[in-house]
Coordinates of C-alpha atoms in Angstrom, one line a residue:
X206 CA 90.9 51.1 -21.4
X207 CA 91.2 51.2 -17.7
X208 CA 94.9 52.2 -15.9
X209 CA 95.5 49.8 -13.9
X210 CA 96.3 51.4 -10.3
X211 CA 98.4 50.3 -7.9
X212 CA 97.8 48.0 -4.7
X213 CA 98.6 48.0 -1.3
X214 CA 99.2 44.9 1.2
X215 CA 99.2 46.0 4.8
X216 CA 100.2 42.9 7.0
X217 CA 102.3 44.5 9.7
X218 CA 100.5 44.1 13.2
X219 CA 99.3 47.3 14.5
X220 CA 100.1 50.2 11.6
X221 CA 97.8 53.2 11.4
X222 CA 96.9 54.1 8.3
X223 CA 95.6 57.6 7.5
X224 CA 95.4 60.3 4.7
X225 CA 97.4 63.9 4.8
X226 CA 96.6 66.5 2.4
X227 CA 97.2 64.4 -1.3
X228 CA 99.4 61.4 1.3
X229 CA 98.8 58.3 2.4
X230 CA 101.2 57.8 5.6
X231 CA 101.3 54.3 7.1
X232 CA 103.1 55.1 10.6
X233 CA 103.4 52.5 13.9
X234 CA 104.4 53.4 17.3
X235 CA 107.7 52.7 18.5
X236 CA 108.0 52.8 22.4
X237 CA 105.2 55.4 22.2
X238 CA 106.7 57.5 19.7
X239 CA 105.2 57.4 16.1
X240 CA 107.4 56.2 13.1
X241 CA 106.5 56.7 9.7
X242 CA 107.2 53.4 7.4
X243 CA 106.1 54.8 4.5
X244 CA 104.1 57.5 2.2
X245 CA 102.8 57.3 -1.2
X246 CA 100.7 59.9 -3.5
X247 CA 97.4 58.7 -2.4
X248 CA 95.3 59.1 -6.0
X249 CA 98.1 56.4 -7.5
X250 CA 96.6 53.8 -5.3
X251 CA 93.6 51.8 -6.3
X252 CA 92.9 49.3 -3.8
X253 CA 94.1 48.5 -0.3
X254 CA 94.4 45.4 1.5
X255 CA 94.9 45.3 5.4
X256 CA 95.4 41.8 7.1
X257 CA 95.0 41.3 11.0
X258 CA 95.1 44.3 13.5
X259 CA 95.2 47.6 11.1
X260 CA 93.8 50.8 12.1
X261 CA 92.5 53.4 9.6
X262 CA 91.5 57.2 10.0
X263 CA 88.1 58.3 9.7
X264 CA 89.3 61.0 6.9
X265 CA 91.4 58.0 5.0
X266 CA 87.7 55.8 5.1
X267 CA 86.0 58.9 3.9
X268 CA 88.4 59.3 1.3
X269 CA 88.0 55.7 0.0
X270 CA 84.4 55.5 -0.1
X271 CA 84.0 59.6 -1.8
X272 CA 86.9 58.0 -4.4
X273 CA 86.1 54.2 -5.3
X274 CA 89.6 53.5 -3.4
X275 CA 88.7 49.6 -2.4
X276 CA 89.3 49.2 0.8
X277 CA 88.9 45.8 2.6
X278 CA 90.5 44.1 5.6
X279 CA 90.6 40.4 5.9
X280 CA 92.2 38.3 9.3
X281 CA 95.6 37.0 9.2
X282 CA 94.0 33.5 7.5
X283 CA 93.2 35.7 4.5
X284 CA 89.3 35.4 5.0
X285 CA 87.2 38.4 4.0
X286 CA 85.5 40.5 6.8
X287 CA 84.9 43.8 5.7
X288 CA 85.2 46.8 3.1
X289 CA 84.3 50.2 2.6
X290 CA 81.4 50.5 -0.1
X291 CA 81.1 54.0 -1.6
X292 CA 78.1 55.5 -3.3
X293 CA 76.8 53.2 -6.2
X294 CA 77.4 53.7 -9.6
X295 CA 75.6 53.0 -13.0
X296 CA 72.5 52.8 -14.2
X297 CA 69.3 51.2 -12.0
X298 CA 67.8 49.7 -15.2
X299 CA 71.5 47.7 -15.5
X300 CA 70.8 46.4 -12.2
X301 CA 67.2 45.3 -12.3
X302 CA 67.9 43.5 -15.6
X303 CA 70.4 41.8 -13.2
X304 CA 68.3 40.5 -10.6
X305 CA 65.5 39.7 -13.6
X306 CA 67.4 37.5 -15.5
X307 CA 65.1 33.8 -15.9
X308 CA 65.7 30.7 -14.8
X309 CA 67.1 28.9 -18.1
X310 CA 69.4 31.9 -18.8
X311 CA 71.0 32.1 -15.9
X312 CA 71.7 28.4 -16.1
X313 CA 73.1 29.0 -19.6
X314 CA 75.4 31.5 -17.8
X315 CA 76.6 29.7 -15.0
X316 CA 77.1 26.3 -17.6
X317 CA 79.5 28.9 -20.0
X318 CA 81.3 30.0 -16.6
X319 CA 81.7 26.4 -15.5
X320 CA 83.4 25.0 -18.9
X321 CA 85.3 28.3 -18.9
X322 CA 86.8 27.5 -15.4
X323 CA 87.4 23.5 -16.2
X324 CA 89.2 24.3 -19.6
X325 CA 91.5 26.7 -18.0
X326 CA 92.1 24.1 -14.9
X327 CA 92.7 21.6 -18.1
X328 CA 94.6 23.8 -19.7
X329 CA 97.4 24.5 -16.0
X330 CA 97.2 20.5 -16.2
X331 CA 98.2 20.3 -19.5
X332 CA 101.3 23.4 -19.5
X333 CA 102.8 21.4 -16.7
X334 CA 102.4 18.1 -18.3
X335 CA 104.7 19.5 -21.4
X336 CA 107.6 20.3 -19.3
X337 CA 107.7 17.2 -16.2
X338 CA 107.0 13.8 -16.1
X339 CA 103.5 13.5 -16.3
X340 CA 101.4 10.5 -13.1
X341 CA 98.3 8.4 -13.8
X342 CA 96.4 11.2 -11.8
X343 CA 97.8 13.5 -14.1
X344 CA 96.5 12.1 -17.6
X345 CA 93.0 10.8 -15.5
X346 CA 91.8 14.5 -14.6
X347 CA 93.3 15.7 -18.2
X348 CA 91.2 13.3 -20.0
X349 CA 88.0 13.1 -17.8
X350 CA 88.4 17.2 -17.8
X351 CA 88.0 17.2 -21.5
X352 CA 85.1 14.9 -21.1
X353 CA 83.0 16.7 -18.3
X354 CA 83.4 19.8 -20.7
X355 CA 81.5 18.1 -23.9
X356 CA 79.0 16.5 -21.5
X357 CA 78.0 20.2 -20.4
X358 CA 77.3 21.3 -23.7
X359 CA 73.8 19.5 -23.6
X360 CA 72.7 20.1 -19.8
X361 CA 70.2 22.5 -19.0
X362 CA 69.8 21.7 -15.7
X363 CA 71.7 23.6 -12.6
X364 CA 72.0 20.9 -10.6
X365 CA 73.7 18.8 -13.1
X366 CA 76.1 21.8 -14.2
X367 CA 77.1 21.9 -10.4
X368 CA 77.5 18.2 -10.0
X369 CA 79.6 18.5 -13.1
X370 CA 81.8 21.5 -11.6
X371 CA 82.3 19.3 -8.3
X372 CA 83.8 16.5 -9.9
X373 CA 85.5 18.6 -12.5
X374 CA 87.2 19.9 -9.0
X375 CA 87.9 16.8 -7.8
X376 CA 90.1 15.3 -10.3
X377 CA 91.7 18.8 -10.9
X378 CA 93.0 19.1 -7.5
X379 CA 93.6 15.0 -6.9
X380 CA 96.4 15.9 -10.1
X381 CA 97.1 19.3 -8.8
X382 CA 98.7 17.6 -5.9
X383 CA 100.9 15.7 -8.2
X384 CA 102.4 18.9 -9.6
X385 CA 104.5 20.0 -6.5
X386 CA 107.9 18.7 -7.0
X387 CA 110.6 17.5 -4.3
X388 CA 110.4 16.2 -0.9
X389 CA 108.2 18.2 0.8
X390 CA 105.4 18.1 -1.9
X391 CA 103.6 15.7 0.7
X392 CA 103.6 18.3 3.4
X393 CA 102.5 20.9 1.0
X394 CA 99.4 20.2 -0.5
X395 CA 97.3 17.0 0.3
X396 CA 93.8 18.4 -1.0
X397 CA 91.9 21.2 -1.1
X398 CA 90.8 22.2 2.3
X399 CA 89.4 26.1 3.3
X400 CA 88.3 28.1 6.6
X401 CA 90.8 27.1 8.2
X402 CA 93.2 25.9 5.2
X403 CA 95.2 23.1 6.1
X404 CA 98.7 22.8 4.9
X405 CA 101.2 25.9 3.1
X406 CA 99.8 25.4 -0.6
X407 CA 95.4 25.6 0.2
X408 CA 97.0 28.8 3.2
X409 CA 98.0 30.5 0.0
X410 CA 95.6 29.9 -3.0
X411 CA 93.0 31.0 -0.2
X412 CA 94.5 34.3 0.4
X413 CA 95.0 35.4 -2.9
X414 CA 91.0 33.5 -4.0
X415 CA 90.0 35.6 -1.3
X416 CA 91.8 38.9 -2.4
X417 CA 91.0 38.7 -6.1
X418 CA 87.4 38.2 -5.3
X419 CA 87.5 41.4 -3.6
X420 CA 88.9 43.1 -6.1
X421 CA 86.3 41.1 -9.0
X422 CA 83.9 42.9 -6.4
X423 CA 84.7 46.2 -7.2
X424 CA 85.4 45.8 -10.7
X425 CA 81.6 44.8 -10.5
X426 CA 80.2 47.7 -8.7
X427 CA 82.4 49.8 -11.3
X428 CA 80.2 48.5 -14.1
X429 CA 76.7 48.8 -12.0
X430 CA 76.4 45.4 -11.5
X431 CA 75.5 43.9 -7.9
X432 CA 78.7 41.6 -7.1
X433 CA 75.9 39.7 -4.4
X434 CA 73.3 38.8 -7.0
X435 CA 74.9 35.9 -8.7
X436 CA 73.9 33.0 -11.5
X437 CA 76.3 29.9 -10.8
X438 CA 76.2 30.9 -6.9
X439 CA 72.8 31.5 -5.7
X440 CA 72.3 34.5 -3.4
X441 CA 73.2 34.2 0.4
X442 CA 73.6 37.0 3.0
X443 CA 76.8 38.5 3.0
X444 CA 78.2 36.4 0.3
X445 CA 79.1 38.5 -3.0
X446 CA 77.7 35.6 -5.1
X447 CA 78.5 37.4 -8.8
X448 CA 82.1 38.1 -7.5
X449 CA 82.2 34.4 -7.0
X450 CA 81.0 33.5 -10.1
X451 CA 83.6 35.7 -12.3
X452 CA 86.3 34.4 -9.6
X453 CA 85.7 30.8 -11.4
X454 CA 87.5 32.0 -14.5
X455 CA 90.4 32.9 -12.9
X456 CA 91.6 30.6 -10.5
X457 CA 93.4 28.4 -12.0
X458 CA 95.1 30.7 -14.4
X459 CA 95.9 33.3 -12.1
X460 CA 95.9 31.6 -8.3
X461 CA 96.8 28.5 -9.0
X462 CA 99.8 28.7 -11.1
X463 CA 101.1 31.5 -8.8
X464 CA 101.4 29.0 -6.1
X465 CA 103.0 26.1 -8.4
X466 CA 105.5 28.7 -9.3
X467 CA 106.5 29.7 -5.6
X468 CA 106.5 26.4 -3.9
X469 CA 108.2 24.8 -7.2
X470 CA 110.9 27.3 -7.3
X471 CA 111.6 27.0 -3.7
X472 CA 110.3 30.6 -3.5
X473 CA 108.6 29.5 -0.6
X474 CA 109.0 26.2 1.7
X475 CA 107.1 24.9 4.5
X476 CA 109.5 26.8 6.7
X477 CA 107.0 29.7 5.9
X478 CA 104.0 28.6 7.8
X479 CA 102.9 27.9 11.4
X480 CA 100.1 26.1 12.1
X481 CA 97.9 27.1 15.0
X482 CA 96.1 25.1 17.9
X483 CA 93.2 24.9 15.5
X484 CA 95.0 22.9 12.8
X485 CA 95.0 26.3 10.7
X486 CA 98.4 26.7 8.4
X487 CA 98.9 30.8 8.5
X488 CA 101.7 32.6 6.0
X489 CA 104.3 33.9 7.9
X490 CA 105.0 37.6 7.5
X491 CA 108.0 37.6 4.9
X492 CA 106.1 35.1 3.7
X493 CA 103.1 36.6 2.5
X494 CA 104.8 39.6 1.2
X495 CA 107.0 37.2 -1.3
X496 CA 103.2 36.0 -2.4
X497 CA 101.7 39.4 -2.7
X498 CA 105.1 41.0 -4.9
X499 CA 104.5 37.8 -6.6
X500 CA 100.4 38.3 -7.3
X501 CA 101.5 42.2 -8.3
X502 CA 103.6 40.8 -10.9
X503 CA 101.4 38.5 -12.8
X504 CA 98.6 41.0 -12.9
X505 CA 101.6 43.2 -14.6
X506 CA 101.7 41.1 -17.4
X507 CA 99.7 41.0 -20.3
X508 CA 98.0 38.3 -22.4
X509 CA 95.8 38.3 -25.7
X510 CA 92.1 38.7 -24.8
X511 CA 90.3 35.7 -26.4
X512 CA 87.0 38.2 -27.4
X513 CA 88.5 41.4 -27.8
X514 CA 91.9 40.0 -29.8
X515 CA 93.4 42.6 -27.8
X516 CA 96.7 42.5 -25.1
X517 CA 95.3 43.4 -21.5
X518 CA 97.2 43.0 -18.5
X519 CA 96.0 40.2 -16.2
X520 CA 95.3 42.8 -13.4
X521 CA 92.5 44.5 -15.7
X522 CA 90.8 40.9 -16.8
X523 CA 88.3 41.1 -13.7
X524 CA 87.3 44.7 -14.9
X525 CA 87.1 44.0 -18.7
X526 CA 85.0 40.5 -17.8
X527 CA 82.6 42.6 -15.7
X528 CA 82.0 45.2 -18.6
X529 CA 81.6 42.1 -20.7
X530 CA 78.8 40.8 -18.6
X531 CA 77.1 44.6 -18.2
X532 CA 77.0 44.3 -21.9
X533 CA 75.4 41.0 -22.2
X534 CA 72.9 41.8 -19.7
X535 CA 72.1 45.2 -21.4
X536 CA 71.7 43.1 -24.6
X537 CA 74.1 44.2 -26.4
X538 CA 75.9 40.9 -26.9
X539 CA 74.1 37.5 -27.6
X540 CA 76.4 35.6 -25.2
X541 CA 78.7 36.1 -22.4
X542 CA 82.1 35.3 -23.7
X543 CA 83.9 33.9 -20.2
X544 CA 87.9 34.0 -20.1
X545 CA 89.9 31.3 -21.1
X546 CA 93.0 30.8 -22.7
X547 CA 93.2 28.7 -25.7
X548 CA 97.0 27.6 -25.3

């Protein structure tokens, strides 16, 4: 099984990251003198995340890309702009069976990813119904949920299986604003709104969708697959549509109940935010660091893998679900068994 490496957030305005000898120093000038903030043994790190204005050294890029360190930088909103891609691994014939795969089976494949991601948004909806009071929203999306998955079971057809997903999505996050407790639950999540997001709760599941796709991306390209050349998102330039497609399993299980547990806990308020001229809500700097530390310690933990009936940690689930798809496209498994948990 894959070690799962450690990850590095870089959200400090103006740091310069660069690589000495076996080192990765992070440094910033002070009144034109530089000051080291930190250093870390550079082969223990897996993946690195820079947000806003972050400068890298040519060696450190080099050394990422030579490695399979992921590397990718984001603005302060969270939204993707660019990595560092390093020489491309596995076999051709893995790939070409990728981009060869018919019509009606790549339907079946995005239908088994789309029940996968409603019965784990049904199944957040439920955990928090058996320990609050439960709204009419609540029990609506929990029953019509469980509905829209038996009515997939019998489509063939993609359009249908994406009108099904969008109003699957529509009662899950009509409820999922019923879930954030006390007075302020108003101000923090209305209904899911993206680039820019528009109050504390959609800043935050964006940041860490946006992140964990980047890091699906890579798990991906570690298996030979290409994280662009997607089945329930269709190809589109500069859109890693595969990456999207395995992101779907996991967003309510990991994301989503990541935020619940901050905002409910009073971890974070919506004296973390600022909202700029555009109507865009941005995490402030303490801020996103509680959300990252937070994100580092769910993919710590570990959970039975429905297939493999083994304990993974979350972290690893984006890597052991891409060598589950490799293997289904080689043929060596009848099916793609998506994530979900059953409880």
């Amino acid at each position: 099984m894959k070690k799962l490496q450690n990850s590095l957030y870089i959200t400090k305005d103006g740091v310069y990251l660069h690589k000495q000898r076996e080192t990765l120093l992070i440094e910033q000038k002070v009144e034109g003198e530089k000051q080291k903030l930190m250093q870390l043994p550079i082969h223990s790190i897996g993946s690195i995340f820079c947000f806003g204005n972050i400068m890298v050294s040519p060696q450190l890029l080099g050394f990422c890309g030579e490695n399979g360190t992921h590397l990718a930088f984001f603005d302060m909103h969270g939204r993707f702009l660019a990595n560092v891609v390093g020489k491309q691994t596995g076999n051709v014939l893995l790939r070409r069976q990728q981009f060869s795969v018919q019509e009606q089976a790549a339907n079946e494949l995005a239908k088994h990813i789309v029940a996968a991601k409603i019965r784990s948004s049904r199944m957040l909806l439920l955990r928090f119904r058996r320990n609050h009071n439960s709204t009419p929203q609540l029990e609506k999306a929990i029953d019509r949920l469980k509905q829209i998955i038996e009515q997939l079971k019998g489509v063939t057809s993609y359009d249908t299986i994406l009108g099904l997903e969008g109003e699957a999505a529509s009662h899950y996050f009509s409820a999922f604003a019923d879930m954030f407790k006390g007075n302020e639950s108003k101000q923090l999540f209305d209904k899911r709104t993206r680039r820019p997001p528009k109050d504390p709760v959609n800043a935050v599941i964006s940041l860490l969708y946006s992140v964990l796709g980047q890091e699906i991306s890579g798990a991906l390209q570690g298996v030979g697959l290409d994280p662009q050349v997607g089945f329930l998102h269709k190809e589109r330039p500069g859109r890693n549509s595969l990456a999207l497609d395995l992101l779907e399993e996991f967003r309510a299980y990991i994301v989503d109940s990541i935020a619940l547990k901050l905002f409910n806990n009073k971890s974070l308020t919506t004296k973390d935010f600022e909202t700029d001229c555009l109507g865009g809500v941005t995490i402030k700097d303490d801020a996103r660091k509680l959300v990252f530390q937070a994100y580092q310690a769910k993919k710590q933990e570990e959970v039975i893998h429905p297939f493999l009936q083994e304990k993974v940690q979350i972290g690893l689930l984006p890597h052991v679900q891409a060598m589950l798809l490799a293997r289904h496209l080689r043929g060596d498994l009848a099916h793609y068994p998506p994530f979900v948990i059953k409880k």
